[in-house]
Structures are given as structure tokens and as C-alpha cells.
């Protein structure tokens, strides 16, 4: 996927938003929800996926995750970002403004956290200083981001069954069977692969694939999501925002925060700041208003905004490489 492409046309943006609601929805069901001809939606949807502007991928559910903030040596921020993106355990890697030039989410269970912090990360060339904050609660993942493109009825028509709240608790995960691992590899490459094709690749029947995909989704071992640059959907100002809030105000602030569609990602972290939020706003003026003149921001003790200069990885997918996230499995 190449950053800096022109914004998607309105229909392409609506199709992308529909896929964000239900990544495996049929073109017919998307056309029905959008009130558009099925042939048009099918053609435009396939063009989107074939172009690489939009990808639908499967990401393995995490047992634990941390936020890494890396301060880099002068001139090494890009190299550090690329190096972190090549790691199997990073979910997103952003080059940012501010004192810490790289921010990444890393999947790690508690049993291996000390090794990651004390031995692994400090050995990465170009990193001057690191800070690692465990994620203690996920309030919104990128999988749950709903940009303000579809109306409530369209979202409701496309929303699949929900399997309950998912929280990475840091415990060691259960072993993944060989069949599940094979299915996950296919989904990591293209989560819209038909069940018949998945069955052919993994060497089993369609009914078996459907049953096991349901199990993977229900147990959060597979989490399908759309990889798309927010700017393509009209959200050109992206930022990572660190928030300090008093415990007594925490829940009220989060409730108000999640009312905004500009929130792509929001987690609680164990550290000096209470929350990390990834905002995608139409422009810098809207970002300023969001972080200074909203009900949620009035409850914060402090807010620190750093701009996302570029992403080298989103949802486990390296954006600078032709290879997909299949190497994760």
C-alpha cells in the first residue's frame, strides 16, 4: 500500500466503510445496504482491493500488548520505524513528531515482557531511549473504528454477530492447532478469500472451514479488519494523543470520548498517562477543536498531541513492502 494517494471517491469510501463494519460481507449485501446496484458495487469493490488501497486481513488475537515509545538517534527515525515494522510482534508502527519519534504497539504476554524490555528492544540499532507501557484496557480497536461515512441504518444492516468484549490480559495463550494456523495464514493474506478456496488451500471441507473460522472468531484468535490510510477516507490529520485524567473522572471521560467517530483507537495504559488515543480528523483545525473544545477534553488533567508523520505498519501489515502479514503465522 502506498501512502499519499488521492482521497477515495464517495462510493469507494462508502464501500470501504461497509467493509470496516463487516469485512467478509458479500458484495450483494453491501450493495443492498448502500442502495447501489450490485454490479457497480462488485466492480468498484474489487478495484479497491486489487489496487491495494484497501486490504481486508486477519490478525491473530493478542494475549497481551504494550505501547513502545522510542527516542531515536538523529537521522535514524525512519530506519527504526522500518526495523520495528519488520518485527513479527508489532501491530502498528508510526513515525511521529515530538520527543519520541516512533510509537508502536507490540504483542507480548507477561511472561516475556521482561525479555522484550531488557534485552530485545534495547538492541535495535538507532534507538536512543525506550519507554514501554503495558495496555491495561482496550476501549476501541481499529477494528471497531466507524468513520462518519455510513448512516446508522446502513451500519446496522451490515453489522455481524458480536462475540463479546475482547481484552488482552497478558496471560500465555493456548497453543494454536495446525489447521487453525493454516486458516490464519490464508486470512492474513486476504480475509475475503472464499471458504471454498480456503478449504482447497488447507486441505479440508468447506463446512469444516466455516466451523473453525467461527471458533477462531468466537475465541478472538482471529480478528478481521480493514487496512486503509485514514487520509483516503478524508481524515488527513492523524495524531497520537496522550491523556492524563484523575481516576474519578476516567470513566466519564472515556464515555464522552467514544462518542466521536474521529477516535480510531483508544486504550488505557499503565504509566504516567492514563490513556493513548489515535485520532483521525478531517484537518488540523478539527484536530485542535477535538483536543481542546470538547466535553471529554474538559475532564482531562493534561493532553499531549503528537502528529503521525507516517505509518510503516498498520494492523500487522507492513505498508512499505509487497509482502503481506502472512509472515506473522
XYZ file of C-alpha atoms in Angstrom:
329
model
C 0.000 0.000 0.000
C 1.310 3.430 -0.881
C 0.692 6.436 1.317
C -0.162 9.807 -0.210
C -2.766 8.614 -2.714
C -5.714 10.810 -3.636
C -8.824 10.646 -1.472
C -11.293 7.940 -2.472
C -14.428 8.940 -4.374
C -17.679 8.893 -2.330
C -18.869 5.435 -3.449
C -15.458 3.841 -2.891
C -15.331 5.431 0.575
C -18.792 4.040 1.404
C -17.783 0.560 0.226
C -14.653 0.769 2.388
C -16.732 1.871 5.369
C -19.070 -1.080 4.763
C -16.116 -3.473 4.803
C -14.982 -1.921 8.079
C -18.333 -2.898 9.573
C -18.296 -6.425 8.110
C -15.018 -7.421 6.403
C -16.477 -10.572 4.817
C -19.824 -9.131 3.778
C -20.859 -10.156 0.259
C -20.921 -7.516 -2.441
C -24.659 -8.168 -2.741
C -25.303 -7.389 0.930
C -23.126 -4.263 0.744
C -24.998 -3.103 -2.360
C -28.316 -3.696 -0.600
C -27.245 -1.738 2.495
C -25.902 1.162 0.410
C -28.821 1.203 -2.014
C -26.500 0.832 -5.010
C -26.548 -1.579 -7.982
C -24.836 -4.852 -7.099
C -22.839 -4.886 -10.331
C -21.433 -1.417 -9.617
C -20.539 -2.237 -6.020
C -18.907 -5.515 -7.035
C -16.796 -3.836 -9.717
C -15.745 -0.908 -7.545
C -15.108 -3.106 -4.536
C -12.845 -5.428 -6.478
C -10.992 -2.472 -7.969
C -10.362 -1.128 -4.464
C -8.942 -4.416 -3.236
C -6.938 -5.066 -6.395
C -5.348 -1.611 -6.216
C -4.036 -2.236 -2.699
C -5.593 0.991 -1.414
C -7.792 -1.154 0.820
C -6.918 -4.551 2.269
C -9.001 -6.912 4.363
C -6.817 -9.028 6.611
C -6.974 -11.372 9.555
C -4.950 -10.539 12.660
C -4.322 -13.027 15.424
C -5.836 -12.015 18.760
C -3.287 -10.830 21.311
C -2.863 -12.247 24.806
C -1.091 -9.077 25.850
C 0.178 -5.869 24.306
C 2.347 -2.868 25.150
C 2.953 0.581 23.713
C 6.541 1.345 22.804
C 7.800 4.902 22.584
C 11.265 5.130 21.060
C 13.566 8.141 21.021
C 15.966 7.764 18.116
C 19.412 8.992 17.275
C 19.465 11.899 14.830
C 18.638 10.726 11.331
C 17.654 7.211 12.443
C 13.890 7.566 12.949
C 12.980 6.152 9.528
C 15.356 3.205 9.919
C 13.956 2.440 13.375
C 10.371 2.615 12.062
C 11.160 0.214 9.237
C 13.023 -2.116 11.570
C 10.148 -2.215 14.049
C 7.678 -2.841 11.214
C 9.656 -5.907 10.169
C 9.174 -7.491 13.580
C 6.590 -10.249 13.764
C 5.131 -8.893 17.003
C 4.372 -5.273 16.035
C 0.795 -4.356 15.165
C 1.283 -0.726 14.218
C 4.384 1.436 13.834
C 4.091 5.210 13.411
C 6.749 7.852 12.919
C 5.648 10.833 14.983
C 6.552 14.381 15.886
C 7.709 15.171 19.400
C 10.456 13.818 21.629
C 9.754 10.163 20.821
C 9.933 9.729 17.075
C 8.418 6.227 16.915
C 5.323 4.773 18.563
C 4.429 1.099 18.168
C 2.061 -1.479 19.592
C 3.821 -4.761 20.344
C 2.128 -8.063 21.138
C 3.747 -9.753 24.131
C 2.486 -11.821 27.046
C 3.543 -11.019 30.598
C 5.896 -13.995 30.779
C 8.104 -12.493 28.031
C 7.724 -8.788 28.841
C 10.969 -8.526 30.802
C 12.972 -10.111 27.963
C 11.391 -7.686 25.484
C 12.173 -4.613 27.584
C 15.578 -5.522 28.966
C 17.193 -7.420 26.108
C 15.299 -7.299 22.822
C 14.263 -3.689 22.243
C 17.467 -2.035 23.559
C 19.453 -3.977 20.955
C 17.666 -2.344 17.990
C 20.078 -0.142 16.070
C 19.205 3.549 16.058
C 17.174 3.609 19.269
C 18.481 6.013 21.891
C 15.876 5.524 24.615
C 12.727 3.450 25.039
C 9.636 3.547 27.167
C 7.240 0.618 27.354
C 3.744 0.925 28.856
C 1.517 -2.179 29.103
C -2.018 -1.813 27.737
C -4.448 -2.447 30.576
C -7.745 -1.993 28.731
C -8.879 -1.579 25.119
C -11.762 0.844 24.686
C -11.704 0.936 20.888
C -9.549 -1.015 18.476
C -9.020 -0.058 14.829
C -11.291 -2.994 14.015
C -14.098 -1.059 15.710
C -13.440 2.300 14.041
C -16.517 3.592 12.220
C -15.682 6.734 10.237
C -18.614 9.088 9.777
C -19.464 7.830 6.283
C -22.462 5.494 6.655
C -25.680 6.252 8.497
C -26.919 4.225 11.466
C -29.316 2.131 9.379
C -26.573 1.132 6.944
C -24.222 0.187 9.784
C -26.968 -1.837 11.476
C -27.762 -3.686 8.242
C -24.146 -4.783 7.859
C -23.152 -5.468 11.474
C -22.337 -9.166 12.026
C -22.981 -11.034 15.302
C -20.794 -9.773 18.139
C -18.874 -12.359 20.137
C -18.416 -10.263 23.257
C -15.814 -7.910 24.660
C -12.184 -8.736 23.998
C -9.378 -7.695 26.294
C -5.697 -8.729 26.096
C -4.961 -9.905 29.646
C -1.286 -10.794 29.283
C -1.664 -14.478 30.060
C 0.051 -17.111 27.971
C -2.206 -18.032 25.061
C -3.275 -21.554 24.273
C -1.484 -23.433 21.510
C -2.918 -22.933 18.024
C -3.641 -26.138 16.126
C -2.032 -26.820 12.753
C -5.379 -26.446 10.955
C -6.150 -23.141 12.670
C -2.677 -21.868 11.873
C -3.194 -22.745 8.195
C -6.528 -20.915 8.100
C -4.981 -17.889 9.824
C -2.239 -17.736 7.206
C -4.823 -17.517 4.423
C -6.820 -14.849 6.266
C -3.655 -12.830 6.930
C -3.076 -12.701 3.180
C -6.694 -11.929 2.217
C -9.530 -12.204 4.724
C -12.105 -12.139 1.912
C -10.856 -15.421 0.480
C -13.889 -17.659 -0.080
C -14.439 -20.641 2.188
C -14.156 -22.930 -0.826
C -10.706 -21.540 -1.657
C -9.598 -21.717 1.998
C -10.766 -25.339 2.090
C -8.739 -26.104 -1.032
C -5.603 -24.472 0.374
C -5.752 -26.113 3.809
C -6.993 -29.477 2.518
C -10.373 -29.868 4.185
C -14.091 -29.300 3.507
C -15.977 -26.019 3.329
C -18.169 -26.969 6.286
C -15.064 -27.670 8.365
C -13.585 -24.319 7.398
C -16.788 -22.471 8.315
C -16.928 -24.210 11.682
C -13.308 -23.483 12.524
C -13.483 -19.878 11.337
C -16.416 -19.391 13.694
C -14.364 -20.893 16.518
C -11.384 -18.658 15.742
C -13.595 -15.574 15.704
C -15.510 -16.545 18.846
C -12.305 -17.169 20.812
C -10.664 -13.993 19.456
C -7.824 -15.916 17.827
C -8.837 -14.296 14.539
C -9.822 -10.648 14.264
C -10.669 -9.371 10.787
C -10.028 -5.749 9.916
C -9.638 -3.322 7.052
C -6.261 -1.716 6.396
C -6.698 1.717 4.829
C -4.944 5.041 5.222
C -7.343 7.438 7.029
C -6.412 10.170 4.547
C -8.051 8.148 1.758
C -11.340 8.497 3.637
C -10.937 12.239 4.144
C -9.224 12.146 7.539
C -5.954 13.892 6.723
C -4.865 14.920 10.253
C -3.821 11.883 12.270
C -2.370 12.129 15.756
C -1.465 10.084 18.810
C -2.753 11.765 21.954
C -1.600 11.028 25.491
C -4.090 11.926 28.218
C -3.735 12.236 31.984
C -7.012 12.018 33.869
C -7.874 11.604 37.526
C -9.285 8.135 38.370
C -12.607 9.635 39.466
C -13.033 11.211 36.005
C -11.655 8.318 33.948
C -14.871 6.501 33.054
C -16.795 9.707 32.344
C -14.037 10.938 30.032
C -13.899 7.636 28.124
C -17.668 7.609 27.688
C -17.638 11.083 26.168
C -14.565 10.318 24.079
C -16.084 7.270 22.403
C -18.995 9.341 21.110
C -16.623 10.724 18.451
C -16.086 8.890 15.175
C -12.650 10.504 14.891
C -11.365 8.095 17.551
C -9.703 5.205 15.671
C -8.100 3.609 18.712
C -8.244 4.195 22.447
C -6.515 2.222 25.208
C -5.699 2.604 28.874
C -2.011 2.227 29.676
C -0.017 1.562 32.833
C 2.217 4.608 33.058
C 2.310 8.316 33.760
C -0.504 8.914 31.261
C -3.891 7.249 31.655
C -4.884 6.916 28.005
C -3.468 6.723 24.495
C -5.810 7.772 21.692
C -5.307 7.641 17.931
C -7.356 10.411 16.311
C -8.082 10.802 12.613
C -9.634 14.185 11.840
C -10.527 15.949 8.575
C -7.829 18.605 9.127
C -5.635 20.208 11.786
C -8.323 22.687 12.766
C -10.701 19.825 13.521
C -7.939 18.055 15.491
C -7.365 21.210 17.539
C -11.086 21.516 18.278
C -11.275 17.834 19.202
C -8.472 18.105 21.756
C -9.370 21.493 23.246
C -13.072 22.293 22.919
C -14.930 19.043 23.587
C -16.668 17.673 26.650
C -14.145 14.861 27.055
C -11.118 17.149 26.855
C -12.549 19.343 29.632
C -12.227 16.383 32.022
C -8.534 15.766 31.262
C -5.765 16.929 33.552
C -3.389 17.194 30.596
C -3.356 16.368 26.881
C -0.246 15.832 24.763
C -0.692 15.708 20.974
C 1.906 14.325 18.548
C 1.263 14.189 14.815
C 1.564 10.922 12.908
C 4.115 11.689 10.201
C 3.777 8.318 8.503
C 2.837 4.711 9.135
C 5.163 1.854 8.273
C 2.743 -0.745 9.630
C -0.992 -0.929 10.294
C -2.917 -3.906 11.653
C 0.123 -6.155 11.339
C 0.678 -5.238 7.678
C 3.865 -3.580 6.508
C 2.962 -0.674 4.265
C 6.339 -0.366 2.575
C 6.571 -3.986 1.445
C 4.714 -6.047 -1.119
C 4.619 -8.958 1.292
C 1.504 -9.283 3.435
C 1.161 -10.132 7.107
C 1.313 -13.857 6.351
C 4.764 -13.989 7.905
C 3.094 -13.404 11.297
C 1.952 -17.015 11.286
